[in-house]
Amino acid sequence: MQVTAKEAKDKFGEIMAAAGHETVMITKYGRPEAALISARRLEELEAIEDRYWLELARQGRESGFMSVEETEAWIKEMLSAEG
């Protein structure tokens, strides 16, 4: 579903109810500006993101992390390279 920002403002209750079962895209000047999703969908997306970051952490642990000292040296090197 897609609505204008004015429609979203004028019919917020209806729009919020619609977001319970579908994503509502809110446009401003004809361009997507925001999206309204259900709390359940937000929780699902956050869980997916959490699993993604956990998998990256697992892969990092298996391949070996840089030590704190190595990380600090790398950051200093990157900053000095930028000038």
mmCIF file with all atom_site columns, C-alpha atoms in Angstrom:
data_model
loop_
_atom_site.group_PDB
_atom_site.id
_atom_site.type_symbol
_atom_site.label_atom_id
_atom_site.label_alt_id
_atom_site.label_comp_id
_atom_site.label_asym_id
_atom_site.label_entity_id
_atom_site.label_seq_id
_atom_site.pdbx_PDB_ins_code
_atom_site.Cartn_x
_atom_site.Cartn_y
_atom_site.Cartn_z
_atom_site.occupancy
_atom_site.B_iso_or_equiv
_atom_site.pdbx_formal_charge
_atom_site.auth_seq_id
_atom_site.auth_comp_id
_atom_site.auth_asym_id
_atom_site.auth_atom_id
_atom_site.pdbx_PDB_model_num
ATOM 1  C CA . MET A 1 1  ? 0.000  0.000   0.000  1.00 0.00 ? 1  MET A CA 1
ATOM 2  C CA . GLN A 1 2  ? 1.220  3.496   -0.772 1.00 0.00 ? 2  GLN A CA 1
ATOM 3  C CA . VAL A 1 3  ? -0.152 6.755   0.593  1.00 0.00 ? 3  VAL A CA 1
ATOM 4  C CA . THR A 1 4  ? 0.911  10.364  0.621  1.00 0.00 ? 4  THR A CA 1
ATOM 5  C CA . ALA A 1 5  ? 2.136  12.006  3.813  1.00 0.00 ? 5  ALA A CA 1
ATOM 6  C CA . LYS A 1 6  ? -1.092 14.031  3.946  1.00 0.00 ? 6  LYS A CA 1
ATOM 7  C CA . GLU A 1 7  ? -3.212 10.889  3.621  1.00 0.00 ? 7  GLU A CA 1
ATOM 8  C CA . ALA A 1 8  ? -1.167 9.234   6.367  1.00 0.00 ? 8  ALA A CA 1
ATOM 9  C CA . LYS A 1 9  ? -1.763 12.236  8.612  1.00 0.00 ? 9  LYS A CA 1
ATOM 10 C CA . ASP A 1 10 ? -5.469 12.510  7.827  1.00 0.00 ? 10 ASP A CA 1
ATOM 11 C CA . LYS A 1 11 ? -6.215 8.776   8.074  1.00 0.00 ? 11 LYS A CA 1
ATOM 12 C CA . PHE A 1 12 ? -3.617 7.607   10.576 1.00 0.00 ? 12 PHE A CA 1
ATOM 13 C CA . GLY A 1 13 ? -5.905 5.098   12.305 1.00 0.00 ? 13 GLY A CA 1
ATOM 14 C CA . GLU A 1 14 ? -6.809 3.410   9.014  1.00 0.00 ? 14 GLU A CA 1
ATOM 15 C CA . ILE A 1 15 ? -3.198 3.457   7.830  1.00 0.00 ? 15 ILE A CA 1
ATOM 16 C CA . MET A 1 16 ? -1.997 1.954   11.107 1.00 0.00 ? 16 MET A CA 1
ATOM 17 C CA . ALA A 1 17 ? -4.590 -0.816  10.813 1.00 0.00 ? 17 ALA A CA 1
ATOM 18 C CA . ALA A 1 18 ? -3.448 -1.538  7.250  1.00 0.00 ? 18 ALA A CA 1
ATOM 19 C CA . ALA A 1 19 ? 0.156  -1.754  8.447  1.00 0.00 ? 19 ALA A CA 1
ATOM 20 C CA . GLY A 1 20 ? -0.925 -4.672  10.612 1.00 0.00 ? 20 GLY A CA 1
ATOM 21 C CA . HIS A 1 21 ? -0.991 -6.876  7.529  1.00 0.00 ? 21 HIS A CA 1
ATOM 22 C CA . GLU A 1 22 ? 1.054  -5.059  4.887  1.00 0.00 ? 22 GLU A CA 1
ATOM 23 C CA . THR A 1 23 ? 3.850  -2.521  4.586  1.00 0.00 ? 23 THR A CA 1
ATOM 24 C CA . VAL A 1 24 ? 2.560  1.000   4.023  1.00 0.00 ? 24 VAL A CA 1
ATOM 25 C CA . MET A 1 25 ? 4.881  3.216   1.982  1.00 0.00 ? 25 MET A CA 1
ATOM 26 C CA . ILE A 1 26 ? 4.449  6.907   2.758  1.00 0.00 ? 26 ILE A CA 1
ATOM 27 C CA . THR A 1 27 ? 5.455  9.289   -0.006 1.00 0.00 ? 27 THR A CA 1
ATOM 28 C CA . LYS A 1 28 ? 6.288  12.968  0.009  1.00 0.00 ? 28 LYS A CA 1
ATOM 29 C CA . TYR A 1 29 ? 6.359  14.890  -3.258 1.00 0.00 ? 29 TYR A CA 1
ATOM 30 C CA . GLY A 1 30 ? 5.928  11.567  -5.054 1.00 0.00 ? 30 GLY A CA 1
ATOM 31 C CA . ARG A 1 31 ? 9.031  9.957   -3.519 1.00 0.00 ? 31 ARG A CA 1
ATOM 32 C CA . PRO A 1 32 ? 9.130  7.258   -0.836 1.00 0.00 ? 32 PRO A CA 1
ATOM 33 C CA . GLU A 1 33 ? 9.838  8.975   2.490  1.00 0.00 ? 33 GLU A CA 1
ATOM 34 C CA . ALA A 1 34 ? 8.937  6.427   5.162  1.00 0.00 ? 34 ALA A CA 1
ATOM 35 C CA . ALA A 1 35 ? 7.432  3.001   5.676  1.00 0.00 ? 35 ALA A CA 1
ATOM 36 C CA . LEU A 1 36 ? 5.021  1.853   8.346  1.00 0.00 ? 36 LEU A CA 1
ATOM 37 C CA . ILE A 1 37 ? 5.198  -1.802  9.367  1.00 0.00 ? 37 ILE A CA 1
ATOM 38 C CA . SER A 1 38 ? 3.617  -3.846  12.124 1.00 0.00 ? 38 SER A CA 1
ATOM 39 C CA . ALA A 1 39 ? 5.416  -4.359  15.410 1.00 0.00 ? 39 ALA A CA 1
ATOM 40 C CA . ARG A 1 40 ? 5.477  -8.100  14.642 1.00 0.00 ? 40 ARG A CA 1
ATOM 41 C CA . ARG A 1 41 ? 7.242  -7.491  11.321 1.00 0.00 ? 41 ARG A CA 1
ATOM 42 C CA . LEU A 1 42 ? 9.743  -5.154  13.004 1.00 0.00 ? 42 LEU A CA 1
ATOM 43 C CA . GLU A 1 43 ? 10.549 -7.881  15.536 1.00 0.00 ? 43 GLU A CA 1
ATOM 44 C CA . GLU A 1 44 ? 11.040 -10.379 12.685 1.00 0.00 ? 44 GLU A CA 1
ATOM 45 C CA . LEU A 1 45 ? 13.402 -8.014  10.862 1.00 0.00 ? 45 LEU A CA 1
ATOM 46 C CA . GLU A 1 46 ? 15.363 -7.318  14.047 1.00 0.00 ? 46 GLU A CA 1
ATOM 47 C CA . ALA A 1 47 ? 15.696 -11.071 14.675 1.00 0.00 ? 47 ALA A CA 1
ATOM 48 C CA . ILE A 1 48 ? 17.020 -11.553 11.129 1.00 0.00 ? 48 ILE A CA 1
ATOM 49 C CA . GLU A 1 49 ? 19.526 -8.756  11.685 1.00 0.00 ? 49 GLU A CA 1
ATOM 50 C CA . ASP A 1 50 ? 20.592 -10.252 15.022 1.00 0.00 ? 50 ASP A CA 1
ATOM 51 C CA . ARG A 1 51 ? 21.203 -13.641 13.362 1.00 0.00 ? 51 ARG A CA 1
ATOM 52 C CA . TYR A 1 52 ? 23.238 -11.926 10.642 1.00 0.00 ? 52 TYR A CA 1
ATOM 53 C CA . TRP A 1 53 ? 25.510 -10.168 13.147 1.00 0.00 ? 53 TRP A CA 1
ATOM 54 C CA . LEU A 1 54 ? 25.866 -13.324 15.232 1.00 0.00 ? 54 LEU A CA 1
ATOM 55 C CA . GLU A 1 55 ? 26.947 -15.243 12.134 1.00 0.00 ? 55 GLU A CA 1
ATOM 56 C CA . LEU A 1 56 ? 29.535 -12.574 11.304 1.00 0.00 ? 56 LEU A CA 1
ATOM 57 C CA . ALA A 1 57 ? 30.834 -12.743 14.873 1.00 0.00 ? 57 ALA A CA 1
ATOM 58 C CA . ARG A 1 58 ? 31.044 -16.537 14.642 1.00 0.00 ? 58 ARG A CA 1
ATOM 59 C CA . GLN A 1 59 ? 32.960 -16.306 11.365 1.00 0.00 ? 59 GLN A CA 1
ATOM 60 C CA . GLY A 1 60 ? 35.275 -13.709 12.893 1.00 0.00 ? 60 GLY A CA 1
ATOM 61 C CA . ARG A 1 61 ? 35.959 -15.914 15.882 1.00 0.00 ? 61 ARG A CA 1
ATOM 62 C CA . GLU A 1 62 ? 36.770 -18.869 13.606 1.00 0.00 ? 62 GLU A CA 1
ATOM 63 C CA . SER A 1 63 ? 39.094 -16.845 11.382 1.00 0.00 ? 63 SER A CA 1
ATOM 64 C CA . GLY A 1 64 ? 40.784 -15.003 14.240 1.00 0.00 ? 64 GLY A CA 1
ATOM 65 C CA . PHE A 1 65 ? 40.173 -11.500 15.546 1.00 0.00 ? 65 PHE A CA 1
ATOM 66 C CA . MET A 1 66 ? 42.730 -8.729  15.726 1.00 0.00 ? 66 MET A CA 1
ATOM 67 C CA . SER A 1 67 ? 43.927 -7.991  19.245 1.00 0.00 ? 67 SER A CA 1
ATOM 68 C CA . VAL A 1 68 ? 43.113 -4.657  20.878 1.00 0.00 ? 68 VAL A CA 1
ATOM 69 C CA . GLU A 1 69 ? 46.664 -3.506  20.190 1.00 0.00 ? 69 GLU A CA 1
ATOM 70 C CA . GLU A 1 70 ? 46.456 -4.567  16.527 1.00 0.00 ? 70 GLU A CA 1
ATOM 71 C CA . THR A 1 71 ? 43.125 -2.781  16.167 1.00 0.00 ? 71 THR A CA 1
ATOM 72 C CA . GLU A 1 72 ? 44.485 0.444   17.701 1.00 0.00 ? 72 GLU A CA 1
ATOM 73 C CA . ALA A 1 73 ? 47.546 0.323   15.431 1.00 0.00 ? 73 ALA A CA 1
ATOM 74 C CA . TRP A 1 74 ? 45.356 -0.267  12.377 1.00 0.00 ? 74 TRP A CA 1
ATOM 75 C CA . ILE A 1 75 ? 43.050 2.653   13.279 1.00 0.00 ? 75 ILE A CA 1
ATOM 76 C CA . LYS A 1 76 ? 46.036 4.968   13.784 1.00 0.00 ? 76 LYS A CA 1
ATOM 77 C CA . GLU A 1 77 ? 47.478 3.851   10.450 1.00 0.00 ? 77 GLU A CA 1
ATOM 78 C CA . MET A 1 78 ? 44.170 4.499   8.667  1.00 0.00 ? 78 MET A CA 1
ATOM 79 C CA . LEU A 1 79 ? 43.789 7.936   10.264 1.00 0.00 ? 79 LEU A CA 1
ATOM 80 C CA . SER A 1 80 ? 47.344 8.982   9.417  1.00 0.00 ? 80 SER A CA 1
ATOM 81 C CA . ALA A 1 81 ? 46.906 7.775   5.836  1.00 0.00 ? 81 ALA A CA 1
ATOM 82 C CA . GLU A 1 82 ? 43.896 10.103  5.487  1.00 0.00 ? 82 GLU A CA 1
ATOM 83 C CA . GLY A 1 83 ? 46.150 13.025  6.396  1.00 0.00 ? 83 GLY A CA 1
#
